[in-house]
């Protein structure tokens, strides 16, 4: 089975030349360039190890990172400094063979693909292992899709958040890339620290919580105004996180942000397209107003922005990321460790949870949240419903949250 999975992996990758590329700066933007040299030097990496840790023991501890084998966590989402040529493969898989099962971690550069696209690739890999052939269409035509989208949009319209980004003082991209980071600094894909330091930060700052189906129903029943359960959960965690983050140094009218990351994949109308189609959707509320408002009011406020991403919004975000100065400004907001903001990546619809290599669906699926305080990844708790939330939290904030009765009435803190 080991050799079969390895061979199937590289057969799958052969359909996607882009994963053999390298990151380069071209025309004021970071591009993926595939060349004969890059294909020889940067082919996707596949490692596997026999380990002694038992899957049953990890499961009994609610999949606490501290019990996972170090080999499985050896792939970290770290890239070289902003604008430089990457000397790392764009995709890396680690397999661990346990006495009672197996685990695998997939790391891929976000420039190549988003979560849904990666789910497509993993399912294609599984279908070759299981059936001997790819069962889904292969679609990796980035250039054509991008041009189709650009030509179909009249003008970018990013709204208040993009105006806010543009209003920030000028900042040189190199100022971020060259910044010396210590162990308490928020990091992004521009991090300069060694992978071992990043892995340590992941283990220390990543916490897990769960909301059972019963708690979700209780959250709905307690709401005085109609609102969906997921929006109530967004509002609850945003409010309680900001309450834990805020100090006397924060003015009561300071604006607080919540970013619910959306997919713009529906604009493509090609479900197996392999590309990055994420787009942030921000909401804002003054600190005093957020803390005093009922959860249902906050939930409906978030809901007003939770519509499908439009082509104009997508183009506004794409143009911002293609401008080095505007991108640097965006990261000073997104990766600010002291900002009063929560970022939510809800991946419950990403096609990982029933992927089958021939021995059934995985017993547990999770992902590393980005090592930015306030970044949270939301996954389904079980087929019956509920939420499993991976959340990057400063230790001070985590200690406040786990003793917050308004949070723990609905949310169980696992570790």
Short mmCIF file of C-alpha atoms in Angstrom, two decimals:
data_model
loop_
_atom_site.label_atom_id
_atom_site.label_comp_id
_atom_site.label_asym_id
_atom_site.label_seq_id
_atom_site.Cartn_x
_atom_site.Cartn_y
_atom_site.Cartn_z
CA UNK A 1 0.00 0.00 0.00
CA UNK A 2 2.87 2.38 0.79
CA UNK A 3 4.35 2.18 -2.72
CA UNK A 4 0.90 2.31 -4.30
CA UNK A 5 0.05 5.57 -2.51
CA UNK A 6 3.39 7.14 -3.45
CA UNK A 7 3.08 6.21 -7.14
CA UNK A 8 -0.53 7.40 -7.24
CA UNK A 9 0.51 10.72 -5.70
CA UNK A 10 3.06 11.44 -8.42
CA UNK A 11 0.65 10.27 -11.12
CA UNK A 12 -1.87 12.81 -9.80
CA UNK A 13 0.75 15.55 -9.72
CA UNK A 14 1.68 14.86 -13.34
CA UNK A 15 -1.64 16.44 -14.34
CA UNK A 16 -0.74 19.73 -12.61
CA UNK A 17 2.52 21.21 -13.94
CA UNK A 18 1.98 24.28 -11.78
CA UNK A 19 3.00 22.37 -8.62
CA UNK A 20 6.46 21.93 -10.19
CA UNK A 21 6.93 25.70 -10.38
CA UNK A 22 8.70 28.28 -8.24
CA UNK A 23 7.59 31.65 -6.87
CA UNK A 24 9.15 34.62 -8.65
CA UNK A 25 8.51 38.35 -8.80
CA UNK A 26 7.35 39.45 -12.21
CA UNK A 27 5.85 42.81 -13.13
CA UNK A 28 5.28 43.92 -9.53
CA UNK A 29 3.55 40.69 -8.52
CA UNK A 30 4.49 37.25 -7.27
CA UNK A 31 3.96 34.60 -9.95
CA UNK A 32 4.47 30.86 -10.22
CA UNK A 33 6.89 30.05 -13.03
CA UNK A 34 7.34 26.53 -14.35
CA UNK A 35 10.62 25.81 -16.12
CA UNK A 36 12.75 22.78 -16.90
CA UNK A 37 14.99 23.78 -14.01
CA UNK A 38 12.13 24.17 -11.53
CA UNK A 39 10.56 20.85 -12.53
CA UNK A 40 13.86 19.11 -11.85
CA UNK A 41 14.60 20.98 -8.61
CA UNK A 42 11.22 21.64 -7.01
CA UNK A 43 9.06 18.63 -7.72
CA UNK A 44 6.41 17.89 -5.09
CA UNK A 45 7.94 16.15 -2.09
CA UNK A 46 6.62 12.94 -0.55
CA UNK A 47 7.97 11.60 2.77
CA UNK A 48 6.78 8.72 4.92
CA UNK A 49 7.70 7.38 8.34
CA UNK A 50 6.90 4.50 10.68
CA UNK A 51 5.94 5.98 14.05
CA UNK A 52 5.07 4.55 17.47
CA UNK A 53 2.23 6.93 18.42
CA UNK A 54 -1.19 5.31 18.40
CA UNK A 55 -4.09 7.00 16.61
CA UNK A 56 -6.43 5.89 19.41
CA UNK A 57 -4.36 7.77 22.01
CA UNK A 58 -4.31 10.93 19.90
CA UNK A 59 -8.08 10.69 19.41
CA UNK A 60 -8.68 10.21 23.14
CA UNK A 61 -6.86 13.51 23.74
CA UNK A 62 -9.13 15.32 21.25
CA UNK A 63 -6.27 15.30 18.71
CA UNK A 64 -4.08 17.56 20.81
CA UNK A 65 -1.03 18.60 18.79
CA UNK A 66 1.25 17.70 21.70
CA UNK A 67 0.63 13.98 21.06
CA UNK A 68 1.05 13.99 17.29
CA UNK A 69 4.29 12.48 15.93
CA UNK A 70 6.90 15.13 15.18
CA UNK A 71 7.37 13.63 11.72
CA UNK A 72 3.77 14.42 10.79
CA UNK A 73 4.19 18.02 11.93
CA UNK A 74 7.51 18.48 10.14
CA UNK A 75 5.88 20.32 7.22
CA UNK A 76 5.14 23.91 8.23
CA UNK A 77 3.29 26.54 6.18
CA UNK A 78 6.37 28.76 5.92
CA UNK A 79 7.61 30.51 2.79
CA UNK A 80 10.70 32.63 2.14
CA UNK A 81 10.53 36.43 2.47
CA UNK A 82 8.11 38.50 0.42
CA UNK A 83 9.05 38.76 -3.24
CA UNK A 84 11.95 36.29 -3.20
CA UNK A 85 12.30 33.11 -5.20
CA UNK A 86 11.13 30.12 -3.21
CA UNK A 87 13.61 27.29 -2.76
CA UNK A 88 10.94 24.98 -1.40
CA UNK A 89 8.59 22.69 -3.32
CA UNK A 90 5.11 24.16 -3.65
CA UNK A 91 3.58 20.90 -2.40
CA UNK A 92 4.76 18.52 0.30
CA UNK A 93 3.08 15.40 1.69
CA UNK A 94 4.08 13.51 4.84
CA UNK A 95 2.64 10.04 5.56
CA UNK A 96 2.93 8.44 9.01
CA UNK A 97 2.22 4.76 9.50
CA UNK A 98 0.97 4.13 13.04
CA UNK A 99 0.50 0.77 14.81
CA UNK A 100 -3.28 1.23 14.47
CA UNK A 101 -3.70 3.44 11.40
CA UNK A 102 -2.11 6.12 9.27
CA UNK A 103 -2.02 9.87 9.06
CA UNK A 104 -1.02 12.28 6.36
CA UNK A 105 -0.40 15.99 6.18
CA UNK A 106 -0.57 17.96 2.95
CA UNK A 107 1.13 21.35 2.68
CA UNK A 108 0.63 23.42 -0.46
CA UNK A 109 1.37 27.05 -1.24
CA UNK A 110 -1.77 29.18 -1.25
CA UNK A 111 -0.60 30.79 -4.49
CA UNK A 112 -1.36 27.49 -6.21
CA UNK A 113 -4.71 26.52 -4.80
CA UNK A 114 -7.37 27.14 -2.17
CA UNK A 115 -8.97 24.58 0.15
CA UNK A 116 -11.61 23.38 -2.32
CA UNK A 117 -9.04 22.95 -5.07
CA UNK A 118 -6.73 21.02 -2.74
CA UNK A 119 -9.67 18.81 -1.81
CA UNK A 120 -10.11 18.04 -5.51
CA UNK A 121 -6.45 17.06 -5.84
CA UNK A 122 -6.56 14.83 -2.73
CA UNK A 123 -9.72 13.10 -3.98
CA UNK A 124 -8.09 12.51 -7.36
CA UNK A 125 -5.08 10.98 -5.60
CA UNK A 126 -7.42 8.75 -3.58
CA UNK A 127 -9.33 7.64 -6.67
CA UNK A 128 -6.10 6.43 -8.33
CA UNK A 129 -5.19 4.46 -5.19
CA UNK A 130 -8.70 3.04 -4.91
CA UNK A 131 -9.84 2.67 -8.55
CA UNK A 132 -6.61 2.92 -10.55
CA UNK A 133 -7.81 6.05 -12.37
CA UNK A 134 -8.82 9.67 -11.82
CA UNK A 135 -12.58 9.97 -11.48
CA UNK A 136 -12.79 13.80 -11.54
CA UNK A 137 -11.94 16.10 -14.46
CA UNK A 138 -8.55 17.82 -14.43
CA UNK A 139 -8.78 21.61 -14.72
CA UNK A 140 -5.72 23.73 -13.98
CA UNK A 141 -6.04 26.48 -16.58
CA UNK A 142 -5.24 29.50 -14.39
CA UNK A 143 -4.60 32.02 -17.17
CA UNK A 144 -7.83 31.45 -19.09
CA UNK A 145 -9.99 31.50 -15.96
CA UNK A 146 -8.33 34.71 -14.72
CA UNK A 147 -8.83 36.47 -18.05
CA UNK A 148 -12.45 35.32 -18.26
CA UNK A 149 -13.13 36.75 -14.82
CA UNK A 150 -11.35 40.04 -15.51
CA UNK A 151 -13.16 40.54 -18.82
CA UNK A 152 -16.55 39.83 -17.21
CA UNK A 153 -16.15 42.45 -14.47
CA UNK A 154 -16.85 46.11 -15.27
CA UNK A 155 -14.93 47.60 -12.34
CA UNK A 156 -13.53 46.54 -8.96
CA UNK A 157 -15.70 47.46 -5.98
CA UNK A 158 -14.12 46.58 -2.69
CA UNK A 159 -16.22 48.75 -0.37
CA UNK A 160 -15.22 50.36 2.93
CA UNK A 161 -12.50 47.83 3.82
CA UNK A 162 -10.47 48.50 0.69
CA UNK A 163 -10.82 52.25 1.23
CA UNK A 164 -9.54 51.66 4.76
CA UNK A 165 -6.50 49.74 3.46
CA UNK A 166 -5.70 52.55 1.01
CA UNK A 167 -6.00 55.15 3.79
CA UNK A 168 -3.11 53.61 5.74
CA UNK A 169 0.33 55.26 5.61
CA UNK A 170 2.66 54.14 2.84
CA UNK A 171 4.71 51.07 3.73
CA UNK A 172 7.49 49.42 1.79
CA UNK A 173 7.01 45.65 1.25
CA UNK A 174 10.66 45.20 2.20
CA UNK A 175 9.89 46.65 5.63
CA UNK A 176 7.84 43.56 6.36
CA UNK A 177 10.17 41.10 4.67
CA UNK A 178 13.20 42.44 6.52
CA UNK A 179 11.60 42.70 9.93
CA UNK A 180 13.27 40.66 12.64
CA UNK A 181 10.62 38.59 14.36
CA UNK A 182 10.73 37.23 17.88
CA UNK A 183 8.81 34.33 19.38
CA UNK A 184 5.86 36.55 20.40
CA UNK A 185 5.32 38.23 17.04
CA UNK A 186 2.47 37.29 14.74
CA UNK A 187 3.72 35.71 11.56
CA UNK A 188 2.47 35.24 8.04
CA UNK A 189 3.83 33.57 4.92
CA UNK A 190 6.60 36.19 5.04
CA UNK A 191 8.03 34.81 8.27
CA UNK A 192 11.79 34.66 8.48
CA UNK A 193 12.02 32.25 11.40
CA UNK A 194 13.26 28.72 11.07
CA UNK A 195 10.63 25.99 10.54
CA UNK A 196 11.34 24.57 14.01
CA UNK A 197 10.39 27.89 15.61
CA UNK A 198 7.19 28.03 13.58
CA UNK A 199 6.27 24.49 14.59
CA UNK A 200 6.81 25.45 18.22
CA UNK A 201 4.56 28.49 17.80
CA UNK A 202 1.89 26.30 16.23
CA UNK A 203 1.91 23.86 19.11
CA UNK A 204 1.90 26.58 21.76
CA UNK A 205 -0.71 28.91 20.31
CA UNK A 206 -3.17 26.57 18.58
CA UNK A 207 -6.14 25.63 20.74
CA UNK A 208 -9.19 23.51 20.06
CA UNK A 209 -12.82 24.06 20.97
CA UNK A 210 -16.05 22.36 20.04
CA UNK A 211 -19.71 23.26 19.84
CA UNK A 212 -21.92 20.17 20.00
CA UNK A 213 -25.18 19.90 18.01
CA UNK A 214 -27.04 20.27 21.31
CA UNK A 215 -25.15 23.48 22.12
CA UNK A 216 -25.88 24.85 18.65
CA UNK A 217 -29.60 24.22 19.25
CA UNK A 218 -29.36 25.91 22.65
CA UNK A 219 -27.69 28.90 21.03
CA UNK A 220 -30.59 29.13 18.60
CA UNK A 221 -33.22 28.74 21.31
CA UNK A 222 -31.61 31.47 23.43
CA UNK A 223 -31.59 33.99 20.60
CA UNK A 224 -34.33 36.67 20.96
CA UNK A 225 -34.14 37.43 17.23
CA UNK A 226 -34.15 35.04 14.27
CA UNK A 227 -30.64 34.24 13.06
CA UNK A 228 -28.86 31.19 11.66
CA UNK A 229 -26.93 29.01 14.08
CA UNK A 230 -23.61 29.49 12.28
CA UNK A 231 -23.94 33.28 12.30
CA UNK A 232 -24.78 33.19 16.00
CA UNK A 233 -21.61 31.15 16.55
CA UNK A 234 -19.57 33.65 14.52
CA UNK A 235 -21.02 36.53 16.57
CA UNK A 236 -20.48 34.78 19.91
CA UNK A 237 -16.81 34.02 19.28
CA UNK A 238 -16.14 37.45 17.78
CA UNK A 239 -17.67 39.24 20.77
CA UNK A 240 -16.03 37.09 23.43
CA UNK A 241 -12.63 37.16 21.67
CA UNK A 242 -12.70 40.95 21.45
CA UNK A 243 -13.77 41.15 25.10
CA UNK A 244 -10.73 39.04 26.03
CA UNK A 245 -8.37 40.99 23.75
CA UNK A 246 -9.41 44.52 24.73
CA UNK A 247 -7.48 46.36 27.44
CA UNK A 248 -7.76 49.78 29.04
CA UNK A 249 -5.49 51.07 26.29
CA UNK A 250 -8.23 50.52 23.71
CA UNK A 251 -10.65 53.41 23.20
CA UNK A 252 -14.31 52.49 23.45
CA UNK A 253 -14.99 53.70 19.91
CA UNK A 254 -12.10 51.72 18.39
CA UNK A 255 -13.26 49.70 15.38
CA UNK A 256 -13.24 45.90 15.71
CA UNK A 257 -13.08 43.68 12.64
CA UNK A 258 -14.30 40.21 11.75
CA UNK A 259 -13.17 38.61 8.51
CA UNK A 260 -15.21 35.65 7.25
CA UNK A 261 -13.21 34.21 4.36
CA UNK A 262 -15.45 33.39 1.41
CA UNK A 263 -14.93 31.47 -1.80
CA UNK A 264 -15.34 33.15 -5.18
CA UNK A 265 -15.26 29.77 -6.93
CA UNK A 266 -18.89 30.15 -8.03
CA UNK A 267 -17.73 32.93 -10.37
CA UNK A 268 -15.67 30.40 -12.32
CA UNK A 269 -18.47 27.86 -12.83
CA UNK A 270 -15.83 25.15 -13.12
CA UNK A 271 -16.00 23.16 -9.87
CA UNK A 272 -12.76 21.24 -10.45
CA UNK A 273 -10.72 24.35 -11.22
CA UNK A 274 -7.41 24.20 -9.37
CA UNK A 275 -6.63 27.72 -8.22
CA UNK A 276 -6.91 30.15 -5.33
CA UNK A 277 -10.41 31.62 -5.24
CA UNK A 278 -10.65 32.94 -1.67
CA UNK A 279 -11.81 36.46 -0.91
CA UNK A 280 -12.06 38.11 2.53
CA UNK A 281 -15.35 39.70 3.59
CA UNK A 282 -14.93 42.11 6.50
CA UNK A 283 -17.48 43.50 8.97
CA UNK A 284 -16.76 46.19 11.54
CA UNK A 285 -18.28 47.39 14.80
CA UNK A 286 -17.13 49.85 17.46
CA UNK A 287 -15.68 48.17 20.56
CA UNK A 288 -18.26 49.49 23.03
CA UNK A 289 -21.13 48.73 20.66
CA UNK A 290 -19.89 45.18 19.99
CA UNK A 291 -19.53 44.32 23.67
CA UNK A 292 -22.96 45.71 24.63
CA UNK A 293 -24.98 44.33 21.71
CA UNK A 294 -26.99 41.09 21.94
CA UNK A 295 -25.41 38.20 20.05
CA UNK A 296 -28.39 37.98 17.70
CA UNK A 297 -27.95 41.62 16.65
CA UNK A 298 -24.25 41.05 15.96
CA UNK A 299 -25.08 37.86 14.07
CA UNK A 300 -27.50 39.66 11.76
CA UNK A 301 -24.94 42.43 11.26
CA UNK A 302 -22.41 39.82 10.09
CA UNK A 303 -25.11 38.20 7.96
CA UNK A 304 -25.61 41.37 5.95
CA UNK A 305 -22.12 40.85 4.53
CA UNK A 306 -22.37 37.07 4.12
CA UNK A 307 -23.64 37.08 0.58
CA UNK A 308 -21.91 35.44 -2.36
CA UNK A 309 -18.72 37.24 -3.35
CA UNK A 310 -19.29 39.28 -6.52
CA UNK A 311 -16.92 39.61 -9.44
CA UNK A 312 -16.28 43.21 -8.51
CA UNK A 313 -15.26 42.23 -4.98
CA UNK A 314 -13.02 39.45 -6.27
CA UNK A 315 -11.29 41.81 -8.71
CA UNK A 316 -10.74 44.42 -5.97
CA UNK A 317 -9.00 41.79 -3.81
CA UNK A 318 -6.97 40.41 -6.74
CA UNK A 319 -5.76 43.89 -7.66
CA UNK A 320 -4.82 44.62 -4.07
CA UNK A 321 -2.70 41.47 -3.85
CA UNK A 322 -1.02 42.29 -7.17
CA UNK A 323 0.12 45.68 -5.86
CA UNK A 324 3.13 45.20 -3.51
CA UNK A 325 2.46 48.35 -1.47
CA UNK A 326 -1.27 47.68 -1.03
CA UNK A 327 -0.55 44.03 -0.23
CA UNK A 328 1.92 45.12 2.45
CA UNK A 329 -0.74 47.41 3.94
CA UNK A 330 -3.26 44.56 3.92
CA UNK A 331 -0.87 42.30 5.83
CA UNK A 332 -0.32 44.96 8.48
CA UNK A 333 -4.04 44.55 9.21
CA UNK A 334 -4.40 40.81 8.65
CA UNK A 335 -1.25 39.81 10.56
CA UNK A 336 -1.34 42.36 13.37
CA UNK A 337 -1.05 40.55 16.73
CA UNK A 338 -2.62 43.40 18.69
CA UNK A 339 -5.51 44.14 16.33
CA UNK A 340 -9.06 43.72 17.61
CA UNK A 341 -10.08 41.34 14.88
CA UNK A 342 -11.16 37.75 14.36
CA UNK A 343 -10.55 35.85 11.12
CA UNK A 344 -12.81 32.89 10.37
CA UNK A 345 -12.09 30.22 7.77
CA UNK A 346 -15.07 27.87 7.69
CA UNK A 347 -13.95 24.80 5.74
CA UNK A 348 -16.90 22.56 6.59
CA UNK A 349 -17.82 22.26 2.90
CA UNK A 350 -14.31 21.54 1.67
CA UNK A 351 -14.18 18.00 0.20
CA UNK A 352 -11.78 16.35 2.65
CA UNK A 353 -14.15 14.69 5.05
CA UNK A 354 -15.20 11.70 2.92
CA UNK A 355 -11.97 11.20 0.96
CA UNK A 356 -11.47 7.43 0.60
CA UNK A 357 -8.17 5.72 -0.29
CA UNK A 358 -9.86 2.33 -0.05
CA UNK A 359 -10.26 2.00 3.71
CA UNK A 360 -13.12 4.40 4.38
CA UNK A 361 -13.42 8.07 5.31
CA UNK A 362 -10.84 9.58 7.68
CA UNK A 363 -11.61 9.41 11.39
CA UNK A 364 -10.48 13.02 11.84
CA UNK A 365 -9.66 15.94 9.54
CA UNK A 366 -8.07 19.14 10.75
CA UNK A 367 -5.74 21.86 9.58
CA UNK A 368 -3.08 24.13 10.96
CA UNK A 369 -4.52 27.58 11.52
CA UNK A 370 -2.19 30.28 10.27
CA UNK A 371 0.10 31.41 13.05
CA UNK A 372 -1.65 34.76 13.35
CA UNK A 373 -3.47 35.50 16.61
CA UNK A 374 -7.19 35.51 16.03
CA UNK A 375 -7.12 33.17 13.00
CA UNK A 376 -9.63 30.35 13.42
CA UNK A 377 -10.48 27.34 11.26
CA UNK A 378 -13.98 25.89 11.61
CA UNK A 379 -14.59 22.23 10.76
CA UNK A 380 -17.57 19.91 11.19
CA UNK A 381 -17.56 18.11 14.52
CA UNK A 382 -19.43 15.05 13.24
CA UNK A 383 -21.91 14.01 10.53
CA UNK A 384 -24.64 14.91 13.03
CA UNK A 385 -23.53 18.55 13.14
CA UNK A 386 -21.66 20.82 15.50
CA UNK A 387 -18.31 22.54 15.11
CA UNK A 388 -14.66 21.68 15.76
CA UNK A 389 -12.73 24.96 15.94
CA UNK A 390 -8.95 25.30 15.71
CA UNK A 391 -8.00 28.76 16.95
CA UNK A 392 -4.68 30.57 17.24
CA UNK A 393 -4.80 32.48 20.53
CA UNK A 394 -2.27 34.37 22.64
CA UNK A 395 -1.96 32.57 25.97
CA UNK A 396 -3.33 35.53 27.93
CA UNK A 397 -6.46 35.61 25.76
CA UNK A 398 -6.91 31.83 25.91
CA UNK A 399 -6.82 31.90 29.72
CA UNK A 400 -9.55 34.55 29.75
CA UNK A 401 -11.74 32.75 27.23
CA UNK A 402 -11.70 29.36 28.95
CA UNK A 403 -13.11 31.05 32.09
CA UNK A 404 -15.68 33.21 30.27
CA UNK A 405 -19.15 31.90 31.25
CA UNK A 406 -20.80 33.60 28.25
CA UNK A 407 -18.56 31.54 25.96
CA UNK A 408 -18.39 28.25 27.87
CA UNK A 409 -22.20 28.04 28.11
CA UNK A 410 -22.07 26.93 24.47
CA UNK A 411 -18.41 26.22 23.67
CA UNK A 412 -16.33 23.43 25.20
CA UNK A 413 -12.62 24.25 25.46
CA UNK A 414 -10.63 21.07 24.65
CA UNK A 415 -7.03 22.28 24.93
#
